[in-house]
Coordinates of C-alpha atoms and ligand atoms in Angstrom, one line a residue:
M1 CA 86.8 77.2 94.3
A2 CA 86.0 77.0 90.5
A3 CA 84.4 80.4 90.7
R4 CA 88.0 81.8 91.5
F5 CA 88.9 80.7 87.9
Q6 CA 87.2 82.8 85.2
K7 CA 87.3 80.7 81.9
V8 CA 88.5 83.1 79.1
K9 CA 89.1 80.7 76.1
L10 CA 88.8 77.0 75.1
L11 CA 92.3 75.8 74.4
G12 CA 91.7 72.1 73.8
Q13 CA 89.4 69.4 74.0
G14 CA 90.5 65.7 75.0
G15 CA 88.6 62.5 75.5
F16 CA 87.6 63.2 78.9
G17 CA 87.6 67.0 79.3
T18 CA 88.8 70.4 78.3
V19 CA 91.4 72.8 78.7
H20 CA 90.8 76.5 79.2
V21 CA 92.7 79.7 79.5
V22 CA 91.4 80.9 83.0
I23 CA 92.2 84.0 85.1
D24 CA 92.6 83.6 88.7
I25 CA 90.5 86.5 89.9
E26 CA 92.1 86.7 93.3
T27 CA 95.6 87.4 91.9
N28 CA 94.9 88.4 88.2
R29 CA 97.1 85.7 86.9
V30 CA 96.5 83.9 83.7
L31 CA 96.6 80.2 83.9
A32 CA 95.3 77.1 82.2
M33 CA 92.8 74.7 83.6
K34 CA 92.2 71.2 82.5
T35 CA 88.7 70.1 83.6
L36 CA 88.0 66.4 83.5
K37 CA 84.3 65.4 83.9
K38 CA 83.4 62.5 86.0
G39 CA 84.2 59.3 84.2
Y40 CA 87.7 59.7 83.5
P41 CA 89.9 56.8 84.1
S42 CA 90.9 57.3 87.7
K43 CA 94.2 55.1 87.5
Y44 CA 95.6 57.5 84.6
V45 CA 94.4 60.6 86.2
A46 CA 96.0 59.7 89.5
D47 CA 99.3 58.8 87.7
E48 CA 99.1 62.1 86.0
L49 CA 98.7 64.0 89.3
D50 CA 101.1 61.8 91.1
N51 CA 103.9 62.3 88.5
H52 CA 103.3 65.8 87.3
Q53 CA 103.4 67.3 90.9
L54 CA 107.0 66.0 91.1
L55 CA 108.3 67.7 88.0
R56 CA 109.4 71.3 88.5
H57 CA 111.4 72.3 85.5
P58 CA 111.6 75.4 83.3
H59 CA 110.6 73.2 80.3
I60 CA 107.7 71.5 82.0
V61 CA 104.2 73.1 82.5
Y62 CA 104.1 73.7 86.1
C63 CA 101.1 71.9 87.8
E64 CA 99.8 74.5 90.2
E65 CA 96.7 73.4 92.0
V66 CA 94.3 70.5 91.7
F67 CA 90.7 70.4 93.0
I68 CA 87.4 68.8 92.6
D69 CA 84.1 70.6 92.3
D70 CA 80.6 69.1 92.0
T71 CA 81.2 67.8 88.5
S72 CA 84.7 67.7 87.6
L73 CA 88.4 67.5 88.6
C74 CA 90.2 70.5 87.8
I75 CA 94.1 70.8 87.2
V76 CA 95.3 74.5 87.3
M77 CA 98.5 74.9 85.5
E78 CA 101.0 77.3 84.1
Y79 CA 99.5 78.7 80.8
A80 CA 101.7 78.4 77.7
N81 CA 100.6 81.3 75.6
C82 CA 101.8 80.4 72.1
G83 CA 100.0 77.2 71.1
S84 CA 101.9 73.8 70.5
L85 CA 105.0 72.7 68.7
L86 CA 102.5 71.0 66.2
D87 CA 100.9 74.3 65.4
L88 CA 104.2 75.8 64.6
V89 CA 105.6 72.9 62.5
K90 CA 102.2 72.9 60.6
L91 CA 102.3 76.6 60.0
R92 CA 105.7 76.6 58.8
R93 CA 105.6 73.2 57.1
G94 CA 108.6 72.1 59.0
L95 CA 111.4 74.0 60.6
E96 CA 114.9 74.7 59.7
E97 CA 117.6 72.8 61.5
I98 CA 118.6 75.7 63.6
Y99 CA 115.1 76.1 65.1
A100 CA 114.7 72.4 65.3
R101 CA 117.6 72.2 67.4
W102 CA 116.5 75.1 69.7
F103 CA 113.1 73.1 70.6
F104 CA 114.9 69.7 70.6
Q105 CA 117.4 70.8 73.1
Q106 CA 114.7 72.0 75.5
L107 CA 112.7 68.8 75.0
I108 CA 115.8 66.7 75.8
L109 CA 116.6 68.8 78.9
A110 CA 113.0 68.4 80.2
L111 CA 113.1 64.6 79.5
H112 CA 116.4 64.1 81.0
F113 CA 115.1 65.7 84.1
C114 CA 111.8 63.5 84.0
H115 CA 113.8 60.3 83.6
N116 CA 116.1 61.3 86.5
R117 CA 113.1 61.9 88.7
G118 CA 111.9 58.3 87.7
I119 CA 109.2 59.3 85.4
A120 CA 108.6 58.2 81.7
H121 CA 106.2 60.4 79.8
R122 CA 105.0 57.9 77.2
D123 CA 103.1 60.4 75.1
I124 CA 105.8 62.6 73.7
K125 CA 104.5 64.4 70.5
P126 CA 104.4 67.9 69.3
E127 CA 100.8 68.3 70.5
N128 CA 102.1 67.8 73.9
L129 CA 104.9 70.4 73.7
L130 CA 103.5 73.8 74.3
L131 CA 105.3 77.0 73.4
H132 CA 105.4 80.1 75.5
I133 CA 106.6 83.6 74.7
Y134 CA 107.4 85.7 77.7
E135 CA 106.1 89.3 77.2
D136 CA 109.0 91.1 78.7
L137 CA 111.7 89.7 76.7
K138 CA 113.6 91.6 74.0
Y139 CA 113.0 89.0 71.3
P140 CA 109.8 86.9 71.3
V141 CA 111.6 83.6 71.5
P142 CA 109.1 80.7 72.0
I143 CA 110.1 78.5 75.1
L144 CA 109.1 74.9 75.1
K145 CA 107.1 73.4 77.8
M146 CA 106.3 69.8 78.0
C147 CA 102.7 69.0 79.2
D148 CA 100.1 66.1 79.4
F149 CA 101.4 63.5 81.8
G150 CA 98.3 61.6 81.5
L151 CA 100.0 58.5 80.3
S152 CA 103.1 58.9 82.3
K153 CA 104.7 56.1 84.4
A154 CA 106.8 56.0 87.4
V155 CA 109.4 53.6 86.3
V156 CA 111.9 53.5 89.2
L157 CA 109.4 51.9 91.7
P158 CA 110.0 48.5 92.3
G159 CA 108.0 46.2 89.9
A160 CA 107.0 49.3 87.9
S161 CA 108.3 48.3 84.5
A162 CA 106.0 49.4 81.8
K163 CA 103.8 46.9 79.9
S164 CA 100.9 48.8 78.5
C165 CA 100.6 49.7 75.0
V166 CA 99.9 53.2 75.4
G167 CA 100.9 56.5 73.6
T168 CA 100.0 57.9 70.1
V169 CA 100.7 55.5 67.3
R170 CA 102.9 57.6 65.1
Y171 CA 105.2 58.3 68.0
M172 CA 105.1 54.9 69.6
A173 CA 108.4 52.8 69.5
P174 CA 108.2 49.5 67.8
E175 CA 108.6 47.6 71.0
V176 CA 105.5 49.3 72.4
L177 CA 103.6 49.2 69.3
K178 CA 103.9 45.4 69.0
N179 CA 101.8 45.3 72.0
N180 CA 102.8 41.7 73.1
E181 CA 102.4 42.5 76.7
M182 CA 106.1 42.2 77.2
D183 CA 108.0 44.7 79.6
Y184 CA 109.5 47.4 77.7
D185 CA 112.0 50.1 78.7
A186 CA 109.7 53.2 78.9
M187 CA 112.6 55.6 78.8
M188 CA 114.1 54.2 75.7
A189 CA 110.7 54.2 74.3
D190 CA 110.5 58.1 75.1
V191 CA 113.8 58.5 73.2
W192 CA 112.2 57.0 70.1
S193 CA 109.3 59.4 70.3
C194 CA 111.8 62.3 70.6
G195 CA 113.3 61.0 67.5
V196 CA 110.0 61.1 65.6
V197 CA 109.5 64.7 67.0
L198 CA 112.9 65.6 65.6
Y199 CA 112.0 64.1 62.2
V200 CA 108.6 65.8 62.3
M201 CA 110.1 69.1 62.9
L202 CA 112.6 68.8 60.1
Y203 CA 110.4 67.1 57.5
G204 CA 106.9 68.4 58.3
R205 CA 105.6 64.9 58.0
Y206 CA 105.4 61.5 59.8
P207 CA 108.4 59.2 59.3
F208 CA 106.7 55.9 58.8
D209 CA 103.4 56.9 57.0
S210 CA 103.4 56.2 53.3
K211 CA 101.5 58.7 51.1
G212 CA 98.0 57.6 50.1
A213 CA 98.6 53.9 49.8
D214 CA 97.7 53.1 53.3
R215 CA 94.5 54.8 53.4
V216 CA 92.3 52.1 52.4
I217 CA 93.7 49.4 54.7
S218 CA 92.6 48.4 58.2
K219 CA 94.1 49.9 61.3
E220 CA 95.8 46.6 62.1
Q221 CA 97.2 46.3 58.8
K222 CA 98.4 50.0 58.9
V223 CA 100.2 49.2 62.2
R224 CA 101.8 46.1 60.8
R225 CA 103.2 48.2 57.8
M226 CA 104.5 50.9 60.0
L227 CA 106.2 48.3 62.2
D228 CA 107.7 46.9 59.1
R229 CA 109.0 50.2 58.0
M230 CA 110.4 50.9 61.4
K231 CA 112.2 47.6 61.5
R232 CA 113.8 48.4 58.2
E233 CA 114.6 51.9 59.3
A234 CA 112.7 53.0 56.2
Y235 CA 111.8 56.6 56.6
V236 CA 111.4 58.8 53.7
L237 CA 114.1 61.5 53.5
N238 CA 112.9 64.2 51.3
P239 CA 116.0 65.3 49.4
D240 CA 114.5 69.0 49.1
V241 CA 115.0 69.3 52.8
S242 CA 118.6 70.0 53.7
V243 CA 119.7 68.4 56.9
T244 CA 123.3 68.1 57.9
D245 CA 125.1 64.8 58.4
E246 CA 125.5 65.5 62.1
C247 CA 121.7 65.7 62.6
M248 CA 121.1 62.8 60.4
N249 CA 123.4 60.7 62.5
L250 CA 121.6 61.7 65.8
L251 CA 118.2 61.0 64.2
R252 CA 119.2 57.5 62.9
G253 CA 120.6 56.7 66.4
M254 CA 117.3 57.7 68.0
L255 CA 115.3 55.8 65.4
K256 CA 117.0 52.4 65.9
P257 CA 114.3 49.6 66.2
A258 CA 116.2 47.7 68.8
P259 CA 116.1 49.6 72.0
D260 CA 119.5 48.4 73.1
Q261 CA 121.0 50.0 70.0
R262 CA 119.2 53.2 70.4
L263 CA 120.9 56.2 71.8
T264 CA 120.4 56.8 75.4
I265 CA 119.4 60.2 76.7
E266 CA 122.9 60.7 78.0
K267 CA 124.4 60.1 74.5
I268 CA 122.0 62.4 73.0
M269 CA 123.1 65.1 75.4
A270 CA 126.8 64.2 74.4
H271 CA 126.0 64.3 70.8
P272 CA 127.8 67.1 68.8
W273 CA 124.6 68.1 67.1
F274 CA 122.9 68.5 70.3
K275 CA 125.8 70.3 72.0
K276 CA 126.0 72.9 69.1
D277 CA 124.8 76.2 70.3
L278 CA 123.6 74.7 73.6
P279 CA 123.6 77.7 75.9
K280 CA 126.2 77.6 78.7
G281 CA 124.8 76.2 81.9
A282 CA 122.1 73.9 80.3
H283 CA 123.5 70.7 82.0
E284 CA 124.0 72.6 85.3
M285 CA 120.5 73.9 85.1
N286 CA 119.3 70.4 85.0
T287 CA 121.5 69.2 87.8
D288 CA 120.2 72.1 89.9
C289 CA 116.6 71.2 89.2
L290 CA 117.5 67.5 90.1
N291 CA 119.1 68.7 93.3
E292 CA 116.0 70.3 94.5
P293 CA 114.3 68.4 97.1
V294 CA 111.4 66.2 95.7
P295 CA 108.2 67.8 96.6
P296 CA 106.8 65.9 99.5
K297 CA 103.7 63.9 98.8
H298 CA 100.8 64.4 101.0
Q299 CA 98.8 61.5 99.9
K300 CA 99.8 58.2 98.5
L301 CA 98.8 57.2 94.9
V302 CA 96.2 54.6 96.3
E303 CA 94.7 57.5 98.3
I304 CA 94.4 59.7 95.3
I305 CA 92.8 57.0 93.4
R306 CA 90.4 56.3 96.3
L307 CA 89.4 60.0 96.3
L308 CA 89.1 60.2 92.6
R309 CA 86.9 57.1 92.5
M310 CA 84.8 58.5 95.3
G311 CA 84.3 61.6 93.5
C312 CA 83.0 64.6 95.3
P313 CA 81.8 66.2 97.4
V314 CA 82.5 63.7 100.1
G315 CA 86.3 62.8 99.2
R316 CA 87.7 66.1 98.0
L317 CA 91.2 66.3 96.8
L318 CA 93.3 69.5 96.7
I319 CA 96.9 70.0 95.6
T320 CA 98.0 73.5 96.3
N321 CA 101.3 74.5 94.9
L322 CA 101.9 70.8 94.5
R323 CA 100.8 70.1 98.0
V324 CA 97.9 67.7 98.5
G325 CA 95.3 68.3 101.3
T326 CA 92.3 66.3 102.0
T327 CA 89.9 69.2 102.6
F328 CA 88.3 71.2 99.9
G329 CA 89.2 74.7 99.8
E330 CA 91.6 74.5 102.7
E331 CA 94.9 76.2 102.0
V332 CA 97.8 74.4 103.2
P333 CA 100.4 76.6 104.6
P334 CA 103.8 76.4 103.0
E335 CA 106.3 74.4 104.8
E336 CA 109.7 76.2 104.9
G337 CA 112.4 74.9 102.8
T338 CA 110.6 71.9 101.5
L339 CA 109.2 73.3 98.3
L340 CA 110.3 75.5 95.5
G341 CA 107.7 77.6 97.2
A342 CA 105.5 80.6 96.5
A343 CA 108.3 83.0 96.2
G344 CA 109.5 81.7 92.9
R345 CA 106.0 81.7 91.6
E346 CA 105.1 85.2 92.7
E347 CA 107.7 86.4 90.2
E348 CA 105.5 85.1 87.5
V349 CA 102.4 87.0 88.5
R350 CA 101.4 88.7 85.4
K351 CA 98.4 90.9 84.4
P352 CA 95.9 89.4 82.2
P353 CA 97.2 90.4 78.7
E354 CA 94.9 92.6 76.7
Q355 CA 94.9 90.0 73.8
P356 CA 95.3 86.9 75.8
I357 CA 96.4 84.6 73.0
K358 CA 99.4 85.4 70.9
V359 CA 100.2 83.5 67.7
L360 CA 103.5 83.4 66.0
S361 CA 102.1 84.5 62.6
T362 CA 98.8 85.5 61.6
Q363 CA 99.4 84.6 57.9
A364 CA 98.1 81.2 56.9
P365 CA 100.5 78.9 55.2
S366 CA 100.1 78.9 51.4
R367 CA 99.5 75.7 49.6
T368 CA 102.3 76.1 47.0
G369 CA 104.0 72.7 47.7
R370 CA 107.1 71.7 49.5
R371 CA 109.6 73.4 47.3
A372 CA 108.2 76.8 48.1
S373 CA 108.2 75.9 51.9
R374 CA 111.9 75.4 51.8
Q375 CA 112.2 79.2 52.0
R376 CA 110.3 79.0 55.3
G377 CA 111.6 81.5 57.9
S378 CA 112.6 83.9 55.0
Q379 CA 109.1 84.6 53.6
P380 CA 108.1 88.0 54.0
G381 CA 105.4 88.5 56.4
R382 CA 106.2 85.4 58.3
P383 CA 109.1 86.4 60.3
M384 CA 110.5 84.0 62.8
T385 CA 112.7 85.8 65.1
C386 CA 116.2 84.8 64.0
M387 CA 118.6 84.8 66.8
P388 CA 122.1 84.3 67.4
F389 CA 121.5 81.2 69.5
S390 CA 125.0 80.7 70.6
S391 CA 125.1 84.0 72.2
I392 CA 122.0 83.3 74.4
N393 CA 122.7 82.2 77.7
W394 CA 119.2 80.8 78.4
C395 CA 120.1 78.7 81.3
E396 CA 122.2 80.9 83.5
S397 CA 119.5 82.4 85.7
M398 CA 118.4 79.0 86.8
R399 CA 121.6 78.7 88.7
G400 CA 121.0 80.5 92.0
A401 CA 118.4 82.6 90.8
G402 CA 114.7 82.6 92.1
R403 CA 113.5 79.1 92.1
G404 CA 110.7 78.2 89.7
R405 CA 111.7 81.2 87.7
S406 CA 112.0 80.5 84.0
I407 CA 115.1 80.5 82.1
A408 CA 113.4 82.7 79.7
F409 CA 113.9 85.6 82.0
S410 CA 117.7 85.3 81.6
V411 CA 117.6 84.7 77.9
L412 CA 117.7 88.1 76.6
Ligands
ATP501 P1 94.6 64.8 74.5 O1 94.0 63.5 74.6 O2 94.2 65.5 73.2 O3 96.2 64.7 74.5 P2 94.4 65.6 77.0 O4 93.1 65.4 77.6 O5 95.4 64.6 77.4 O6 94.1 65.8 75.5 P3 96.3 67.8 77.3 O7 97.1 67.1 76.3 O8 96.7 67.9 78.6 O9 94.9 67.0 77.5 O10 95.7 69.1 76.8 C1 94.9 69.2 75.5 C2 95.4 70.4 74.9 O11 95.2 71.5 75.6 C3 97.0 70.4 74.5 O12 97.3 69.8 73.3 C4 97.1 72.0 74.4 O13 96.8 72.4 73.2 C5 96.1 72.7 75.3 N1 96.8 72.8 76.6 C6 97.0 71.9 77.7 N2 97.5 72.4 78.7 C7 97.9 73.7 78.4 C8 98.6 74.8 79.1 N3 99.1 74.5 80.3 N4 98.8 75.9 78.4 C9 98.3 76.1 77.2 N5 97.5 75.1 76.5 C10 97.4 73.9 77.0
MG502 MG1 97.6 65.8 75.1

């Protein structure tokens, strides 16, 4: 099985494994494969698989296959070919509002879908928001794809309210960061993280870090200071960065320390800043995705955990096209009408690119300070394709078009 996927390039290294670009030598498709070596925490991995397989959305990395070989658990996914949102924000030292909105809208649509499927992500950050440029588009527009459901939580199940203090400190909501073992609303905590992502996109820095002063203090003190700043809503607003009042209003609403005062995802989607230049059909696209039947689960979570704990080769786990079988290497024939199915995916079959990894710009950012960076986007040699966003109907093809097909195909 593993031999079917030829590793081409290392993409990332996490605590428990690695992510590679791979080529499926049977189909010539370029994919990404996350390989977790034995010793991974089986509870979280089981949640990751259990939750990720339910999520089929154009702005969520598609989880295609999972298998166990002799040494590792391998998750085969759609490959996002343009790095992460963090890479882009770093490269450009912040994004202008128009670009920040473009990514933010896609993030919120993906999250709205997750939440309506009953799943909270709990680790939303630019590193987990990947970018993909479809080769056959007229303009190279990066499309956002949410990934990494390693800390996700199914929150609609009875008794499944979130308690664990998980996430990435700088993006964690204050009620999570307090770590007092109290139940918290994981969906509202996701909203907070999206607020931090928006801030990071706009300002190119973290909202609750203070410059230099915090470096010498302990981690606990650091967290306490961050919490204090969160409570006081004391984030630095660099006057050199021009942000409209509407955008500020949305940002403030998302970074409310009290979850019950924070904007809900529905309110965000109804906010004028969010709605501006939102392509026609965006809401309908999400409704259509939600109306798709939930992929049937072939194994219960406990069974997945049991298999993961047993390891291989005896208890082998396979998810094929989001279907779980119990026998290693056995392809489960598709059941008619129950899944988004292979047809939609086949449309995405692509030849391995000659240069597998694309970058948005080859020029490294200069270190000439923030003021210089305000001209981002207009610097020669660093083009960011400027698009008339309002004229892009990026969601249209999701309606009634090939299922599983990305909206990007309809964008341009
Ligand atoms: P971490 O602990 O760093 O979050 P992780 O073990 O949770 O790592 P992921 O976040 O899923 O793993 O992946 C790590 C990195 O690998 C991502 O930040 C991204 O850069 C890259 N990556 C993951 N999945 C893909 C993909 N489908 N396409 C392209 N790159 C990917
Ligand atoms: Mg990650």
